[in-house]
Coordinates of C-alpha atoms in Angstrom, one line a residue:
Chain Z
X12 CA 293.5 20.5 15.9
X13 CA 293.4 23.3 18.4
X14 CA 296.2 23.9 20.9
X15 CA 296.0 21.2 23.6
X16 CA 296.1 23.8 26.4
X17 CA 293.1 25.5 24.9
X18 CA 291.2 22.2 24.9
X19 CA 292.2 21.5 28.5
X20 CA 290.9 25.0 29.5
X21 CA 287.6 24.3 27.6
X22 CA 287.3 21.0 29.4
X23 CA 288.1 22.5 32.8
X24 CA 285.4 25.2 32.3
X25 CA 282.8 22.5 32.0
X26 CA 283.0 22.0 35.7
X27 CA 280.9 25.1 36.1
X28 CA 277.1 24.4 36.5
X29 CA 275.1 24.7 33.3
X30 CA 278.2 25.0 31.1
X31 CA 278.5 22.6 28.2
X32 CA 281.0 22.2 25.4
X33 CA 279.8 25.2 23.3
X34 CA 279.5 27.6 26.2
X35 CA 282.9 26.5 27.6
X36 CA 284.4 27.2 24.1
X37 CA 282.8 30.6 23.9
X38 CA 284.0 31.5 27.4
X39 CA 287.6 30.4 26.7
X40 CA 287.7 32.4 23.4
X41 CA 286.2 35.4 25.1
X42 CA 288.8 35.4 27.9
X43 CA 291.7 34.9 25.5
X44 CA 290.5 37.6 23.0
X45 CA 289.3 40.3 25.4
X46 CA 289.7 39.5 29.0
X47 CA 293.2 38.2 29.8
X48 CA 293.5 40.3 32.9
X49 CA 290.1 39.2 34.1
X50 CA 290.9 35.6 33.4
X51 CA 294.2 35.8 35.3
X52 CA 292.3 37.4 38.2
X53 CA 289.7 34.7 38.1
X54 CA 292.4 32.0 38.2
X55 CA 293.9 33.6 41.2
X56 CA 290.6 34.0 43.1
X57 CA 289.5 30.5 42.3
X58 CA 292.8 29.0 43.5
X59 CA 292.6 31.1 46.8
X60 CA 288.9 30.3 47.3
X61 CA 289.2 26.6 46.8
X62 CA 292.2 26.5 49.2
X63 CA 291.1 28.9 51.9
X64 CA 287.3 28.9 52.1
X65 CA 286.0 26.4 54.7
X66 CA 283.0 26.2 56.9
X67 CA 282.1 28.4 59.9
X68 CA 282.4 26.2 63.0
X69 CA 279.1 27.5 64.4
X70 CA 276.7 28.0 61.4
X71 CA 278.3 25.8 58.7
X72 CA 278.1 28.6 56.2
X73 CA 281.2 29.2 54.0
X74 CA 283.9 31.2 55.7
X75 CA 287.5 32.0 55.5
X76 CA 287.8 32.3 59.2
X77 CA 286.9 29.8 62.0
X78 CA 283.8 31.8 62.7
X79 CA 282.0 33.6 59.9
X80 CA 281.5 37.4 60.2
X81 CA 277.8 37.0 61.2
X82 CA 278.5 34.5 64.0
X83 CA 281.5 36.6 65.2
X84 CA 279.3 39.7 65.3
X85 CA 278.4 40.5 68.9
X86 CA 275.5 42.8 67.9
X87 CA 273.5 39.9 66.3
X88 CA 270.5 38.7 68.3
X89 CA 271.4 35.2 69.6
X90 CA 267.9 34.2 70.7
X91 CA 266.7 33.9 67.1
X92 CA 268.1 31.1 65.0
X93 CA 267.2 30.9 61.3
X94 CA 267.8 27.5 59.7
X95 CA 268.3 27.5 55.9
X96 CA 269.3 24.9 53.3
X97 CA 272.1 26.7 51.5
X98 CA 274.4 29.8 51.7
X99 CA 272.4 31.2 48.8
X100 CA 269.2 31.0 50.8
X101 CA 270.9 32.7 53.8
X102 CA 272.1 35.5 51.5
X103 CA 268.6 35.9 50.1
X104 CA 267.0 36.2 53.6
X105 CA 269.8 38.6 54.7
X106 CA 269.2 40.8 51.7
X107 CA 265.4 40.8 51.7
X108 CA 264.5 40.9 55.4
X109 CA 265.6 42.9 58.5
X110 CA 266.5 39.7 60.3
X111 CA 269.2 40.5 63.0
X112 CA 269.5 37.0 64.5
X113 CA 271.9 34.2 63.6
X114 CA 271.8 31.4 61.1
X115 CA 272.4 27.7 60.7
X116 CA 273.1 26.4 57.2
X117 CA 272.2 22.8 56.6
X118 CA 274.1 22.6 53.2
X119 CA 271.3 20.3 51.9
X120 CA 268.0 18.8 53.0
X121 CA 266.9 15.4 54.2
X122 CA 266.9 13.0 51.3
X123 CA 267.3 9.4 52.5
X124 CA 267.4 8.1 48.9
X125 CA 270.4 10.2 48.2
X126 CA 272.0 9.2 51.5
X127 CA 271.5 12.6 53.1
X128 CA 270.4 12.1 56.6
X129 CA 270.6 14.1 59.9
X130 CA 274.3 13.5 60.2
X131 CA 275.1 15.0 56.7
X132 CA 273.1 18.1 57.6
X133 CA 275.0 18.6 60.9
X134 CA 271.8 18.2 63.0
X135 CA 273.7 16.8 66.0
X136 CA 275.6 20.1 66.1
X137 CA 272.3 22.0 65.8
X138 CA 270.9 20.0 68.6
X139 CA 273.8 20.8 70.8
X140 CA 273.3 24.5 70.1
X141 CA 269.6 24.2 70.9
X142 CA 270.5 22.5 74.2
X143 CA 272.6 25.4 75.3
X144 CA 269.3 27.3 76.1
X145 CA 270.4 30.6 74.4
X146 CA 267.9 30.2 71.6
X147 CA 264.2 31.1 72.1
X148 CA 262.9 30.8 68.5
X149 CA 264.0 28.6 65.6
X150 CA 262.8 30.0 62.3
X151 CA 262.7 27.1 59.8
X152 CA 263.4 28.6 56.3
X153 CA 263.7 25.4 54.3
X154 CA 262.1 25.4 50.9
X155 CA 258.5 24.7 50.2
X156 CA 259.2 21.4 48.4
X157 CA 258.4 17.9 49.6
X158 CA 261.9 17.3 50.9
X159 CA 262.1 20.8 52.4
X160 CA 258.8 20.2 54.3
X161 CA 260.1 16.8 55.5
X162 CA 263.2 18.5 56.7
X163 CA 261.1 21.3 58.4
X164 CA 259.0 18.7 60.2
X165 CA 262.1 16.9 61.5
X166 CA 263.6 20.3 62.6
X167 CA 260.5 21.3 64.4
X168 CA 260.5 18.1 66.5
X169 CA 264.2 18.7 67.3
X170 CA 263.3 22.2 68.5
X171 CA 260.3 21.2 70.7
X172 CA 262.4 18.5 72.4
X173 CA 264.7 21.3 73.6
X174 CA 261.8 23.6 74.5
X175 CA 262.6 26.0 71.6
X176 CA 259.7 27.5 69.7
X177 CA 259.8 26.5 66.1
X178 CA 258.3 28.8 63.4
X179 CA 258.0 28.4 59.6
X180 CA 257.9 31.0 56.8
X181 CA 254.3 31.9 55.8
X182 CA 252.9 30.2 52.8
X183 CA 250.3 31.6 50.4
X184 CA 249.9 33.8 47.4
X185 CA 253.2 35.6 46.3
X186 CA 252.9 39.4 46.5
X187 CA 251.7 40.8 43.3
X188 CA 250.6 37.3 42.1
X189 CA 247.5 37.2 39.8
X190 CA 245.1 34.6 41.1
X191 CA 244.6 33.3 37.6
X192 CA 248.3 32.3 37.2
X193 CA 249.0 30.9 40.7
X194 CA 249.4 27.1 40.7
X195 CA 246.7 24.9 42.1
X196 CA 248.6 23.7 45.2
X197 CA 249.4 27.3 46.3
X198 CA 245.9 28.5 45.7
X199 CA 244.3 25.6 47.5
X200 CA 246.6 26.1 50.5
X201 CA 246.0 29.9 50.5
X202 CA 242.3 29.3 50.4
X203 CA 242.3 26.8 53.2
X204 CA 244.6 28.9 55.4
X205 CA 242.7 32.2 54.9
X206 CA 243.0 34.8 57.7
X207 CA 240.2 36.9 59.2
X208 CA 240.4 40.5 58.0
X209 CA 241.1 42.8 60.9
X210 CA 239.1 46.0 61.2
Chain B
X16 CA 277.9 39.6 55.3
X17 CA 279.5 36.8 53.3
X18 CA 283.2 36.1 53.5
X19 CA 285.0 38.8 51.4
X20 CA 287.0 36.2 49.5
X21 CA 283.8 34.5 48.4
X22 CA 282.5 37.9 47.2
X23 CA 285.7 38.5 45.3
X24 CA 285.3 35.1 43.6
X25 CA 281.7 35.9 42.6
X26 CA 282.9 39.2 41.3
X27 CA 285.7 37.6 39.3
X28 CA 283.4 35.0 37.8
X29 CA 281.4 37.8 36.2
X30 CA 284.2 38.3 33.7
X31 CA 282.8 35.2 31.9
X32 CA 280.4 36.0 29.0
X33 CA 276.7 35.8 29.9
X34 CA 277.4 35.4 33.6
X35 CA 275.7 37.9 35.9
X36 CA 275.5 38.2 39.7
X37 CA 273.1 35.3 40.3
X38 CA 274.8 32.9 38.0
X39 CA 278.2 33.8 39.4
X40 CA 276.9 33.2 42.9
X41 CA 275.5 29.8 41.8
X42 CA 278.8 28.9 40.2
X43 CA 280.8 29.8 43.3
X44 CA 278.6 27.9 45.6
X45 CA 278.6 24.9 43.3
X46 CA 282.4 24.8 43.1
X47 CA 282.8 25.2 46.9
X48 CA 280.1 22.6 47.7
X49 CA 280.8 19.9 45.2
X50 CA 283.7 20.6 42.9
X51 CA 286.8 21.8 44.9
X52 CA 289.1 19.7 42.8
X53 CA 287.5 20.8 39.5
X54 CA 287.7 24.4 40.7
X55 CA 291.4 24.1 41.5
X56 CA 292.1 22.5 38.1
X57 CA 290.2 25.3 36.4
X58 CA 292.2 27.9 38.3
X59 CA 295.4 26.2 37.1
X60 CA 294.3 25.9 33.5
X61 CA 293.1 29.5 33.4
X62 CA 296.4 30.8 34.8
X63 CA 298.4 28.7 32.3
X64 CA 296.2 29.6 29.3
X65 CA 296.1 33.3 30.0
X66 CA 299.9 33.2 30.3
X67 CA 301.0 30.9 27.6
X68 CA 298.4 31.0 24.8
X69 CA 299.4 33.5 22.1
X70 CA 298.7 33.7 18.4
X71 CA 300.2 31.6 15.6
X72 CA 302.6 33.6 13.6
X73 CA 301.1 32.4 10.3
X74 CA 297.4 32.1 10.7
X75 CA 296.7 34.2 13.8
X76 CA 294.7 31.5 15.5
X77 CA 295.3 30.9 19.2
X78 CA 298.4 28.8 19.8
X79 CA 300.8 27.8 22.5
X80 CA 303.6 27.5 20.0
X81 CA 305.0 29.9 17.5
X82 CA 303.2 28.0 14.7
X83 CA 299.9 26.3 15.5
X84 CA 299.6 22.5 14.8
X85 CA 297.7 23.1 11.6
X86 CA 300.2 25.5 10.1
X87 CA 303.1 23.3 11.2
X88 CA 301.5 20.2 9.7
X89 CA 303.3 19.4 6.4
X90 CA 300.5 17.3 5.1
X91 CA 298.0 20.2 4.8
X92 CA 297.3 21.5 1.3
X93 CA 299.0 24.9 1.1
X94 CA 297.3 26.0 -2.1
X95 CA 293.9 26.5 -0.4
X96 CA 293.6 29.2 2.2
X97 CA 290.3 29.5 4.2
X98 CA 289.8 32.9 5.8
X99 CA 287.5 32.9 8.9
X100 CA 286.5 35.5 11.4
X101 CA 287.2 33.7 14.6
X102 CA 288.9 30.5 16.1
X103 CA 285.4 29.2 16.8
X104 CA 284.5 29.5 13.1
X105 CA 287.8 27.7 12.1
X106 CA 286.9 24.9 14.5
X107 CA 283.4 24.6 13.1
X108 CA 284.7 24.3 9.5
X109 CA 287.4 21.8 10.6
X110 CA 284.8 19.6 12.3
X111 CA 282.1 19.8 9.6
X112 CA 284.0 19.7 6.4
X113 CA 286.8 17.6 4.9
X114 CA 288.9 20.7 4.2
X115 CA 292.6 19.9 4.2
X116 CA 294.0 23.3 3.4
X117 CA 295.3 26.0 5.8
X118 CA 293.5 28.9 7.5
X119 CA 293.8 32.6 8.2
X120 CA 291.9 33.9 11.3
X121 CA 291.0 37.5 11.1
X122 CA 290.0 37.7 14.8
X123 CA 287.1 40.1 13.9
X124 CA 285.6 41.7 10.8
X125 CA 285.8 45.1 9.2
X126 CA 283.8 47.5 11.3
X127 CA 285.1 51.1 10.8
X128 CA 282.7 52.5 13.4
X129 CA 284.3 50.2 16.1
X130 CA 287.8 51.2 14.8
X131 CA 288.4 47.8 13.3
X132 CA 290.1 48.3 9.9
X133 CA 292.4 46.2 7.7
X134 CA 295.3 46.7 10.1
X135 CA 293.4 45.2 13.1
X136 CA 292.5 42.1 11.0
X137 CA 296.1 41.5 10.0
X138 CA 295.3 42.0 6.3
X139 CA 298.8 43.2 5.5
X140 CA 300.1 39.9 6.7
X141 CA 297.5 38.1 4.6
X142 CA 298.5 40.2 1.6
X143 CA 302.1 39.2 2.0
X144 CA 301.1 35.6 2.1
X145 CA 299.0 35.9 -1.0
X146 CA 302.0 37.6 -2.7
X147 CA 304.2 34.6 -2.1
X148 CA 302.3 32.8 -4.9
X149 CA 301.8 29.5 -3.1
X150 CA 298.0 30.0 -2.7
X151 CA 295.7 29.3 -5.6
X152 CA 292.3 29.6 -4.0
X153 CA 291.2 31.8 -1.1
X154 CA 287.9 30.5 0.4
X155 CA 286.2 33.4 2.2
X156 CA 284.2 32.0 5.1
X157 CA 283.2 35.2 6.8
X158 CA 279.7 35.3 8.2
X159 CA 276.6 36.2 6.1
X160 CA 276.0 39.5 8.0
X161 CA 276.4 43.0 6.6
X162 CA 279.8 43.4 8.1
X163 CA 280.8 39.9 7.1
X164 CA 279.8 40.6 3.5
X165 CA 281.8 43.9 3.5
X166 CA 284.8 42.0 4.8
X167 CA 284.3 39.4 2.1
X168 CA 284.2 42.0 -0.6
X169 CA 287.4 43.6 0.6
X170 CA 289.1 40.2 0.9
X171 CA 288.0 39.3 -2.7
X172 CA 289.6 42.4 -4.0
X173 CA 292.8 41.7 -2.1
X174 CA 292.9 38.2 -3.6
X175 CA 292.3 39.3 -7.2
X176 CA 295.0 41.9 -7.0
X177 CA 297.4 39.0 -6.3
X178 CA 296.0 36.7 -9.0
X179 CA 294.4 34.4 -6.4
X180 CA 291.0 33.0 -7.1
X181 CA 288.5 34.1 -4.3
X182 CA 285.5 31.9 -3.5
X183 CA 282.7 32.3 -1.0
X184 CA 280.6 29.8 0.9
X185 CA 277.3 29.0 -0.9
X186 CA 274.2 30.8 0.4
X187 CA 270.6 29.5 0.3
X188 CA 268.2 27.4 2.2
X189 CA 269.7 25.5 5.1
X190 CA 269.6 21.7 4.8
X191 CA 266.4 20.4 6.3
X192 CA 264.9 23.9 6.4
X193 CA 261.2 24.2 6.0
X194 CA 260.3 26.9 3.4
X195 CA 257.6 28.2 5.7
X196 CA 260.1 29.0 8.5
X197 CA 263.0 30.4 6.5
X198 CA 263.5 34.2 6.8
X199 CA 262.5 36.4 3.9
X200 CA 266.0 37.5 3.0
X201 CA 267.3 34.0 2.7
X202 CA 264.2 32.8 0.8
X203 CA 264.4 35.8 -1.6
X204 CA 268.1 35.1 -2.2
X205 CA 267.6 31.4 -2.7
X206 CA 264.8 32.1 -5.2
X207 CA 266.9 34.6 -7.1
X208 CA 270.0 32.4 -7.2
X209 CA 268.1 29.2 -8.2
X210 CA 270.1 26.6 -10.1
X211 CA 269.1 24.6 -13.1
X212 CA 268.3 21.0 -12.2
X213 CA 270.7 18.7 -13.8
X214 CA 269.4 15.6 -15.5

């Protein structure tokens, strides 16, 4: 019999994604043996984050404040709106591209079978924003999956109804991708959507 | 720019073993999106565990109380002492075997290069316990690595000096192990230490 508190800690750690019994045990022992300070800091950060992090009123991204730093930043270009599925996607675009516009985070994608419809994704709020006339282009950066495509299709209709130009991330061969190892769907799409080579 | 508190949480999560930037990010988003309650519970358990879990005065295992439940249990056989490297090893033995004796947890193994000597493993305390004369057999369950073997050798000497019989876990083919896939060292050892088949 281990100490009950230790068992409770191991059990609590399993709330983390991809962490099962064995990993949780290893994490608990590691913290107790070598990282008491780090563990205490983690406890503090977790408690604060769970309590204080909410959603930005404008873009639905996670934020401690009513408006997230990006939405509150006056130097961002408000005529370009990039719609992403998750905060992680937003971060990936922010880090990889020079995009200086603003975002809208769906926190999911259309999936009627899971009960995720336009309401859950805040599309009413998005529609209101499109109606304000400030936005010229809506960049739809949902993922290239079936559900992501369905969501993109719905979003494009929403944009057109408000006279906003919708655009979608380019699809094709990944940079540095060997033709031999690219999946059939991607290769077929890239072949069909080939571009004329400019002189 | 993400919310600073979110970044601090992601940074704090990296204290967990095997968790890098990407995984920490995924964990933080997962907790915020779907597991606020679990996250709060984890924060609470972590804070309590880091604060309250110490070591058992007798076996050095993790314990909330001065003596761990096993050492405090009068029905355990005190003549058999099983020495293990870590609390995880102790738990594995407790779950897999019918051992009813008591334990001693080294919390490491001899490794002079890392500055881990007899003092760090609490071997003085172990020696005092052997000197009390209550223990008849010391089962050395350190791992089958070079350092584990060195530690086992040292422990056996300690036991013999106190007229305690040392024993070591059997080594050979793992149960269900295909000969073809067993490593050379194990196979060579198992071959050399073959036992006569009883009628």
